[in-house]
Coordinates of N, CA and C in Angstrom, one line a residue:
M19 N -21.8 -9.9 15.7 CA -20.5 -9.3 15.3 C -19.6 -10.3 14.8
K20 N -18.7 -9.9 14.0 CA -17.7 -10.8 13.5 C -16.4 -10.1 13.4
K21 N -15.3 -10.9 13.6 CA -13.9 -10.5 13.5 C -13.6 -10.7 12.0
T22 N -13.0 -9.6 11.4 CA -12.6 -9.8 10.0 C -11.1 -9.9 9.8
D23 N -10.3 -9.2 10.7 CA -8.9 -9.3 10.6 C -8.4 -9.3 12.0
I24 N -7.2 -10.0 12.2 CA -6.5 -10.1 13.5 C -5.1 -9.8 13.3
C25 N -4.4 -8.9 14.1 CA -3.0 -8.7 14.0 C -2.4 -8.8 15.5
T26 N -1.3 -9.5 15.5 CA -0.6 -9.7 16.7 C 0.9 -9.2 16.5
V27 N 1.4 -8.4 17.5 CA 2.8 -7.9 17.4 C 3.4 -8.3 18.8
E28 N 4.3 -9.2 18.7 CA 5.2 -9.6 19.8 C 6.4 -10.4 19.4
N29 N 7.3 -10.5 20.3 CA 8.5 -11.3 20.0 C 9.2 -11.0 18.6
S30 N 9.2 -9.8 18.3 CA 9.9 -9.3 17.1 C 9.2 -9.8 15.8
K31 N 7.8 -10.0 15.9 CA 7.1 -10.5 14.8 C 5.8 -9.7 14.7
I32 N 5.3 -9.5 13.4 CA 4.0 -9.0 13.2 C 3.3 -10.0 12.3
I33 N 2.1 -10.5 12.9 CA 1.4 -11.6 12.3 C 0.0 -11.0 12.0
L34 N -0.4 -11.1 10.7 CA -1.7 -10.7 10.3 C -2.5 -11.9 9.8
N35 N -3.7 -12.2 10.4 CA -4.5 -13.3 10.0 C -3.6 -14.6 9.9
N36 N -2.9 -14.9 10.8 CA -2.1 -16.1 11.0 C -0.9 -16.2 10.0
K37 N -0.6 -15.1 9.3 CA 0.6 -15.1 8.4 C 1.6 -14.0 8.9
I38 N 2.9 -14.4 9.0 CA 3.9 -13.5 9.4 C 4.1 -12.5 8.3
V39 N 3.9 -11.3 8.5 CA 4.1 -10.2 7.6 C 5.5 -9.5 7.8
F40 N 6.0 -9.6 9.0 CA 7.3 -9.1 9.3 C 7.9 -9.8 10.5
E41 N 9.2 -10.1 10.4 CA 10.0 -10.7 11.5 C 11.4 -10.3 11.4
T42 N 12.0 -10.1 12.6 CA 13.4 -9.7 12.7 C 14.0 -10.4 13.9
Q43 N 15.3 -10.4 14.0 CA 16.0 -10.9 15.2 C 16.2 -9.8 16.3
T44 N 15.8 -8.6 15.9 CA 16.0 -7.5 16.8 C 15.1 -7.7 18.1
E45 N 15.7 -7.6 19.3 CA 14.9 -7.8 20.5 C 14.5 -6.5 21.1
N46 N 15.2 -5.4 20.9 CA 14.9 -4.1 21.4 C 13.7 -3.6 20.6
F47 N 12.6 -3.2 21.4 CA 11.4 -2.7 20.7 C 11.6 -1.5 19.8
S48 N 12.3 -0.5 20.2 CA 12.5 0.7 19.5 C 13.2 0.3 18.1
D49 N 14.2 -0.5 18.1 CA 14.9 -1.0 16.9 C 13.9 -1.8 16.0
F50 N 13.1 -2.7 16.6 CA 12.1 -3.5 16.0 C 11.1 -2.6 15.2
A51 N 10.6 -1.6 15.9 CA 9.6 -0.8 15.4 C 10.1 0.0 14.2
K52 N 11.3 0.6 14.3 CA 11.9 1.3 13.2 C 12.1 0.4 12.0
E53 N 12.6 -0.8 12.2 CA 12.9 -1.7 11.1 C 11.5 -2.1 10.5
A54 N 10.5 -2.4 11.2 CA 9.2 -2.8 10.7 C 8.6 -1.6 9.9
Y55 N 8.7 -0.4 10.4 CA 8.2 0.8 9.7 C 8.8 1.0 8.4
K56 N 10.1 0.8 8.3 CA 10.9 0.9 7.1 C 10.6 -0.1 6.1
T57 N 10.7 -1.4 6.5 CA 10.5 -2.6 5.7 C 9.1 -2.6 5.1
L58 N 8.0 -2.3 5.9 CA 6.7 -2.3 5.5 C 6.2 -1.1 4.8
E59 N 7.2 -0.1 4.6 CA 6.9 1.1 3.9 C 5.7 1.8 4.4
L60 N 5.7 2.1 5.6 CA 4.4 2.7 6.3 C 4.6 4.3 6.3
N61 N 4.6 4.9 5.2 CA 4.9 6.3 5.0 C 4.1 7.2 5.9
Y62 N 4.5 7.5 7.1 CA 3.8 8.4 8.1 C 4.9 9.1 8.9
P63 N 5.4 10.2 8.5 CA 6.6 10.9 9.2 C 6.4 11.0 10.7
K64 N 5.2 11.2 11.2 CA 5.0 11.5 12.6 C 5.3 10.2 13.5
F65 N 5.4 9.1 12.8 CA 5.8 7.8 13.5 C 7.0 7.9 14.3
H66 N 8.0 8.7 13.8 CA 9.3 8.8 14.4 C 9.2 9.6 15.7
K67 N 8.2 10.4 15.9 CA 8.1 11.3 17.1 C 7.3 10.5 18.1
M68 N 6.6 9.5 17.8 CA 5.7 8.8 18.7 C 6.5 8.1 19.8
D69 N 5.8 7.9 21.0 CA 6.4 7.0 22.0 C 6.2 5.6 21.6
N70 N 6.8 4.7 22.4 CA 6.8 3.3 22.0 C 5.4 2.6 22.0
L71 N 4.5 3.0 23.0 CA 3.2 2.5 23.1 C 2.4 2.9 21.8
S72 N 2.6 4.1 21.4 CA 1.9 4.6 20.2 C 2.4 3.9 19.0
K73 N 3.7 3.6 18.9 CA 4.3 2.9 17.8 C 3.7 1.4 17.7
L74 N 3.6 0.9 18.9 CA 3.1 -0.5 18.9 C 1.6 -0.5 18.4
A75 N 0.8 0.3 18.9 CA -0.6 0.4 18.5 C -0.7 0.8 17.0
F76 N 0.1 1.7 16.6 CA 0.2 2.1 15.2 C 0.5 1.0 14.2
L77 N 1.6 0.2 14.6 CA 2.0 -0.8 13.7 C 1.0 -1.9 13.6
A78 N 0.4 -2.3 14.7 CA -0.7 -3.3 14.6 C -1.9 -2.8 13.9
S79 N -2.3 -1.6 14.1 CA -3.4 -1.0 13.4 C -3.2 -0.9 11.9
E80 N -2.1 -0.4 11.6 CA -1.8 -0.2 10.1 C -1.9 -1.5 9.3
M81 N -1.6 -2.6 9.9 CA -1.7 -3.9 9.2 C -3.1 -4.2 8.9
I82 N -4.1 -3.8 9.6 CA -5.5 -4.0 9.4 C -6.1 -2.8 8.6
L83 N -5.8 -1.6 9.0 CA -6.5 -0.5 8.4 C -6.0 0.0 7.0
K84 N -4.8 -0.2 6.8 CA -4.1 0.2 5.5 C -4.6 1.6 5.1
E85 N -4.8 1.8 3.8 CA -5.1 3.1 3.2 C -6.5 3.2 2.9
E86 N -7.4 2.3 3.3 CA -8.8 2.4 3.0 C -9.5 3.6 3.8
D87 N -10.7 3.9 3.4 CA -11.4 5.0 4.1 C -11.8 4.4 5.5
Q88 N -11.4 5.0 6.5 CA -11.7 4.5 7.9 C -12.4 5.6 8.7
S89 N -13.0 6.5 8.0 CA -13.7 7.6 8.7 C -14.8 7.1 9.6
R90 N -15.4 6.0 9.3 CA -16.4 5.5 10.2 C -16.0 4.2 11.0
T91 N -14.7 4.2 11.3 CA -14.2 3.1 12.2 C -13.9 3.8 13.6
A92 N -14.4 3.1 14.6 CA -14.1 3.5 16.0 C -12.9 2.7 16.5
L93 N -12.3 3.2 17.6 CA -11.2 2.5 18.2 C -11.5 2.2 19.7
V94 N -11.3 1.0 20.1 CA -11.4 0.6 21.5 C -10.3 -0.3 21.9
F95 N -9.3 0.3 22.7 CA -8.1 -0.3 23.1 C -8.0 -0.4 24.6
A96 N -7.1 -1.3 25.1 CA -6.9 -1.4 26.5 C -5.5 -1.9 26.8
N97 N -5.0 -1.7 27.9 CA -3.8 -2.3 28.4 C -3.7 -2.3 29.9
K98 N -2.6 -2.8 30.5 CA -2.5 -2.9 31.9 C -1.6 -1.7 32.4
S99 N -0.6 -1.4 31.7 CA 0.4 -0.4 32.2 C 0.1 1.0 31.9
S100 N -1.0 1.3 31.2 CA -1.3 2.7 30.8 C -0.2 3.2 30.1
S101 N 0.3 4.4 30.4 CA 1.5 5.0 29.7 C 2.7 5.0 30.6
L102 N 2.8 4.0 31.5 CA 3.9 4.0 32.5 C 5.3 4.0 31.8
D103 N 5.5 3.4 30.8 CA 6.8 3.3 30.1 C 7.2 4.8 29.8
T104 N 6.3 5.5 29.1 CA 6.6 6.9 28.8 C 6.6 7.8 30.0
D105 N 5.8 7.5 31.0 CA 5.8 8.3 32.2 C 7.2 8.3 32.9
F106 N 7.8 7.1 32.9 CA 9.2 7.0 33.5 C 10.2 7.8 32.7
K107 N 10.1 7.8 31.3 CA 11.0 8.6 30.5 C 10.8 10.1 30.8
Y108 N 9.5 10.4 30.9 CA 9.3 11.9 31.2 C 9.9 12.2 32.5
Q109 N 9.7 11.4 33.6 CA 10.4 11.7 34.9 C 11.9 11.8 34.7
E110 N 12.5 10.9 33.9 CA 13.9 11.0 33.7 C 14.3 12.3 33.0
S111 N 13.4 12.8 32.2 CA 13.7 14.1 31.5 C 13.7 15.2 32.5
I112 N 12.8 15.1 33.5 CA 12.8 16.1 34.6 C 14.0 16.0 35.5
N113 N 14.4 14.8 35.8 CA 15.5 14.6 36.7 C 16.8 14.9 36.1
S114 N 16.9 14.9 34.8 CA 18.2 15.2 34.1 C 18.4 16.7 33.8
Q115 N 17.5 17.5 34.1 CA 17.6 18.9 33.9 C 17.9 19.7 35.2
E116 N 18.8 20.6 35.1 CA 19.2 21.4 36.2 C 18.1 22.4 36.7
N117 N 17.4 22.9 35.7 CA 16.4 24.0 36.0 C 15.0 23.5 35.7
Y118 N 14.8 22.2 35.8 CA 13.4 21.6 35.6 C 12.8 22.1 34.3
F119 N 13.3 21.6 33.2 CA 12.8 21.8 31.9 C 12.5 20.5 31.3
P120 N 11.4 19.9 31.7 CA 11.1 18.5 31.2 C 10.8 18.6 29.7
S121 N 10.9 17.5 29.0 CA 10.7 17.4 27.6 C 9.2 17.5 27.2
P122 N 8.8 18.5 26.5 CA 7.4 18.5 26.1 C 7.1 17.5 25.0
A123 N 8.2 17.0 24.3 CA 8.0 16.0 23.3 C 7.6 14.7 23.9
V124 N 8.1 14.4 25.2 CA 7.8 13.2 25.9 C 6.5 13.4 26.6
F125 N 6.2 14.6 27.2 CA 5.0 14.8 27.9 C 3.8 14.5 27.2
V126 N 3.8 14.8 25.9 CA 2.6 14.7 25.0 C 2.1 13.2 25.1
Y127 N 3.0 12.3 25.4 CA 2.6 10.8 25.4 C 2.4 10.3 26.7
T128 N 2.1 11.1 27.8 CA 2.0 10.6 29.1 C 0.5 10.3 29.4
L129 N -0.3 10.1 28.4 CA -1.6 9.6 28.5 C -1.8 8.5 27.5
P130 N -2.4 7.3 27.9 CA -2.4 6.1 26.9 C -3.4 6.4 25.8
N131 N -4.3 7.3 25.9 CA -5.2 7.5 24.8 C -4.6 8.3 23.6
I132 N -3.4 8.8 23.8 CA -2.7 9.4 22.7 C -2.5 8.5 21.6
C133 N -2.2 7.2 21.8 CA -2.0 6.2 20.7 C -3.3 6.1 19.8
V134 N -4.4 6.1 20.4 CA -5.6 6.0 19.6 C -5.8 7.3 18.8
G135 N -5.4 8.5 19.4 CA -5.4 9.7 18.8 C -4.6 9.8 17.5
E136 N -3.4 9.2 17.6 CA -2.4 9.2 16.5 C -3.0 8.4 15.3
I137 N -3.7 7.2 15.7 CA -4.3 6.4 14.6 C -5.5 7.2 14.0
S138 N -6.3 7.8 14.9 CA -7.4 8.6 14.4 C -7.0 9.7 13.4
I139 N -5.9 10.4 13.8 CA -5.4 11.5 12.9 C -5.0 10.9 11.6
K140 N -4.3 9.9 11.6 CA -3.7 9.3 10.4 C -4.8 8.9 9.4
H141 N -5.9 8.3 10.0 CA -6.9 7.7 9.1 C -8.2 8.6 9.1
K142 N -8.0 9.9 9.6 CA -9.1 10.8 9.5 C -10.5 10.2 10.1
M143 N -10.3 9.5 11.2 CA -11.5 8.9 11.8 C -12.3 10.0 12.5
Q144 N -13.6 9.8 12.3 CA -14.5 10.8 12.9 C -15.6 10.0 13.8
T145 N -15.1 9.2 14.6 CA -16.0 8.3 15.3 C -15.5 8.3 16.8
E146 N -16.0 7.4 17.6 CA -15.6 7.3 19.0 C -14.3 6.6 19.2
N147 N -13.6 6.9 20.2 CA -12.5 6.1 20.6 C -12.4 6.0 22.1
A148 N -11.9 4.9 22.6 CA -11.7 4.8 24.0 C -10.4 4.0 24.3
F149 N -9.8 4.3 25.4 CA -8.7 3.5 25.9 C -8.9 3.2 27.4
F150 N -9.0 1.9 27.6 CA -9.3 1.4 29.0 C -8.0 0.8 29.6
V151 N -7.8 1.0 30.9 CA -6.7 0.4 31.7 C -7.4 -0.7 32.5
L152 N -7.0 -2.0 32.2 CA -7.6 -3.1 32.9 C -6.5 -4.0 33.4
N153 N -6.8 -4.8 34.4 CA -5.8 -5.7 35.0 C -5.3 -6.8 33.9
E154 N -6.2 -7.2 33.0 CA -5.8 -8.2 32.1 C -6.7 -8.0 30.8
F155 N -6.3 -8.6 29.8 CA -7.1 -8.5 28.5 C -8.5 -9.1 28.8
D156 N -9.5 -8.4 28.5 CA -10.9 -8.8 28.6 C -11.7 -8.6 27.3
E157 N -11.6 -9.6 26.5 CA -12.2 -9.5 25.2 C -13.7 -9.3 25.3
N158 N -14.3 -9.9 26.2 CA -15.8 -9.8 26.3 C -16.2 -8.3 26.6
F159 N -15.4 -7.6 27.5 CA -15.6 -6.3 27.8 C -15.5 -5.4 26.6
L160 N -14.3 -5.6 25.9 CA -14.1 -4.8 24.6 C -15.1 -5.1 23.6
N161 N -15.6 -6.3 23.4 CA -16.6 -6.7 22.4 C -17.9 -6.1 22.8
D162 N -18.3 -6.1 24.1 CA -19.6 -5.6 24.5 C -19.6 -4.0 24.3
Y163 N -18.5 -3.4 24.6 CA -18.4 -1.9 24.4 C -18.5 -1.6 22.9
S164 N -17.8 -2.4 22.1 CA -17.8 -2.2 20.7 C -19.2 -2.4 20.1
E165 N -19.8 -3.4 20.6 CA -21.2 -3.8 20.1 C -22.1 -2.6 20.3
Q166 N -22.0 -1.9 21.4 CA -22.8 -0.7 21.7 C -22.6 0.4 20.7
I167 N -21.3 0.5 20.4 CA -21.0 1.6 19.4 C -21.6 1.3 18.0
L168 N -21.4 0.0 17.6 CA -22.0 -0.5 16.3 C -23.5 -0.3 16.3
Q169 N -24.1 -0.8 17.3 CA -25.6 -0.7 17.3 C -26.1 0.7 17.4
S170 N -25.4 1.7 17.9 CA -25.8 3.0 18.0 C -25.7 3.7 16.6
G171 N -25.0 3.1 15.7 CA -24.9 3.7 14.4 C -23.8 4.7 14.3
K172 N -23.0 4.9 15.3 CA -21.9 5.8 15.3 C -20.7 5.4 14.6
A173 N -20.6 4.1 14.2 CA -19.5 3.6 13.5 C -19.9 2.3 12.7
D174 N -19.2 2.1 11.6 CA -19.5 0.9 10.9 C -18.6 -0.3 11.2
K175 N -17.5 0.1 11.8 CA -16.5 -1.0 12.2 C -15.9 -0.5 13.6
V176 N -15.3 -1.4 14.3 CA -14.5 -1.0 15.5 C -13.2 -1.8 15.5
L177 N -12.1 -1.1 15.6 CA -10.9 -1.7 15.8 C -10.6 -1.9 17.3
C178 N -10.5 -3.1 17.7 CA -10.4 -3.4 19.2 C -9.0 -3.9 19.4
G179 N -8.6 -3.8 20.7 CA -7.3 -4.5 21.0 C -6.7 -4.3 22.3
W180 N -5.7 -5.0 22.5 CA -4.8 -5.0 23.7 C -3.5 -4.5 23.2
V181 N -3.0 -3.4 23.7 CA -1.7 -2.9 23.3 C -0.9 -2.6 24.6
E182 N -0.1 -3.6 25.1 CA 0.6 -3.5 26.3 C 2.1 -3.3 26.0
L183 N 2.7 -2.3 26.6 CA 4.1 -2.1 26.5 C 4.7 -1.6 27.7
Y184 N 5.7 -2.2 28.3 CA 6.4 -1.7 29.4 C 7.8 -2.1 29.3
Q185 N 8.7 -1.2 29.2 CA 10.2 -1.5 29.0 C 10.3 -2.3 27.7
E186 N 10.9 -3.4 27.8 CA 11.0 -4.2 26.6 C 10.1 -5.3 26.5
S187 N 9.0 -5.4 27.3 CA 8.0 -6.3 27.2 C 6.8 -5.7 26.4
Y188 N 6.4 -6.3 25.3 CA 5.3 -5.7 24.6 C 4.5 -6.8 23.9
K189 N 3.2 -6.5 23.7 CA 2.3 -7.3 22.9 C 1.1 -6.4 22.5
A190 N 0.8 -6.6 21.2 CA -0.4 -6.0 20.7 C -1.3 -7.2 20.1
F191 N -2.5 -7.2 20.4 CA -3.5 -8.1 19.8 C -4.6 -7.2 19.4
V192 N -4.8 -7.0 18.1 CA -5.7 -6.0 17.6 C -6.6 -6.7 16.5
Y193 N -7.9 -6.4 16.6 CA -8.8 -7.1 15.6 C -9.9 -6.1 15.2
L194 N -10.5 -6.4 14.1 CA -11.5 -5.5 13.5 C -12.9 -6.3 13.6
L195 N -13.9 -5.5 14.2 CA -15.2 -6.0 14.4 C -16.2 -5.3 13.4
T196 N -17.1 -6.0 12.9 CA -18.2 -5.5 12.1 C -19.5 -6.2 12.5
M197 N -20.6 -5.6 12.1 CA -21.9 -6.3 12.4 C -22.2 -7.4 11.4

C-alpha cells in the first residue's frame, strides 16, 4: 500500500502534502471552519448543519477527495473522544428546555460515524466505512484494516485518518491509501 495524499488540520491551518492551503488567526474552531469553508469555496450547503467533528472530518477529506469520482473509496477513521463534544451540546439542549424537548438537529450527530456518513453522501461512496474509538492514533491498526478492504476488492482506495475534536482542541490527520 502507498499513501498518495496527506492532510492535517490543526492550529488554525489546513496542510495538504506539506503545503499550507489555508491559515487564519482564528482560534475558535467553529469560526475557523466557517472561514475555511468560505475561502476554499467548498460548495456543500449541508456543511453549515454539521457538528464540529463532522466539519473537521469534512474539511480534511475535501482537501484530498475534491470533486473526483470517489464511489469506490472506503473510509476508515478513528478518534479518542468519540462524539463527546456533541454529546455535551445535546445534553445542554435537554437541560435548557422546560418540557424536555432536546434538539433533534444536535441529536443526529451524537454518533461519531455520522461524520463518515456525511462524507460518503457528499461523494456518493458505495463502499465500506468504519469509525473506531481508540485511546490514541494507531496508524498500523488503520492501515491493516484498510489493507483488508483493498485486498477484498470492495474498494480501490481508502481514506484513513484520525479526527479528534473536543471543545476547542482539534486535530485531523487524514491520508489516502491505494494498492
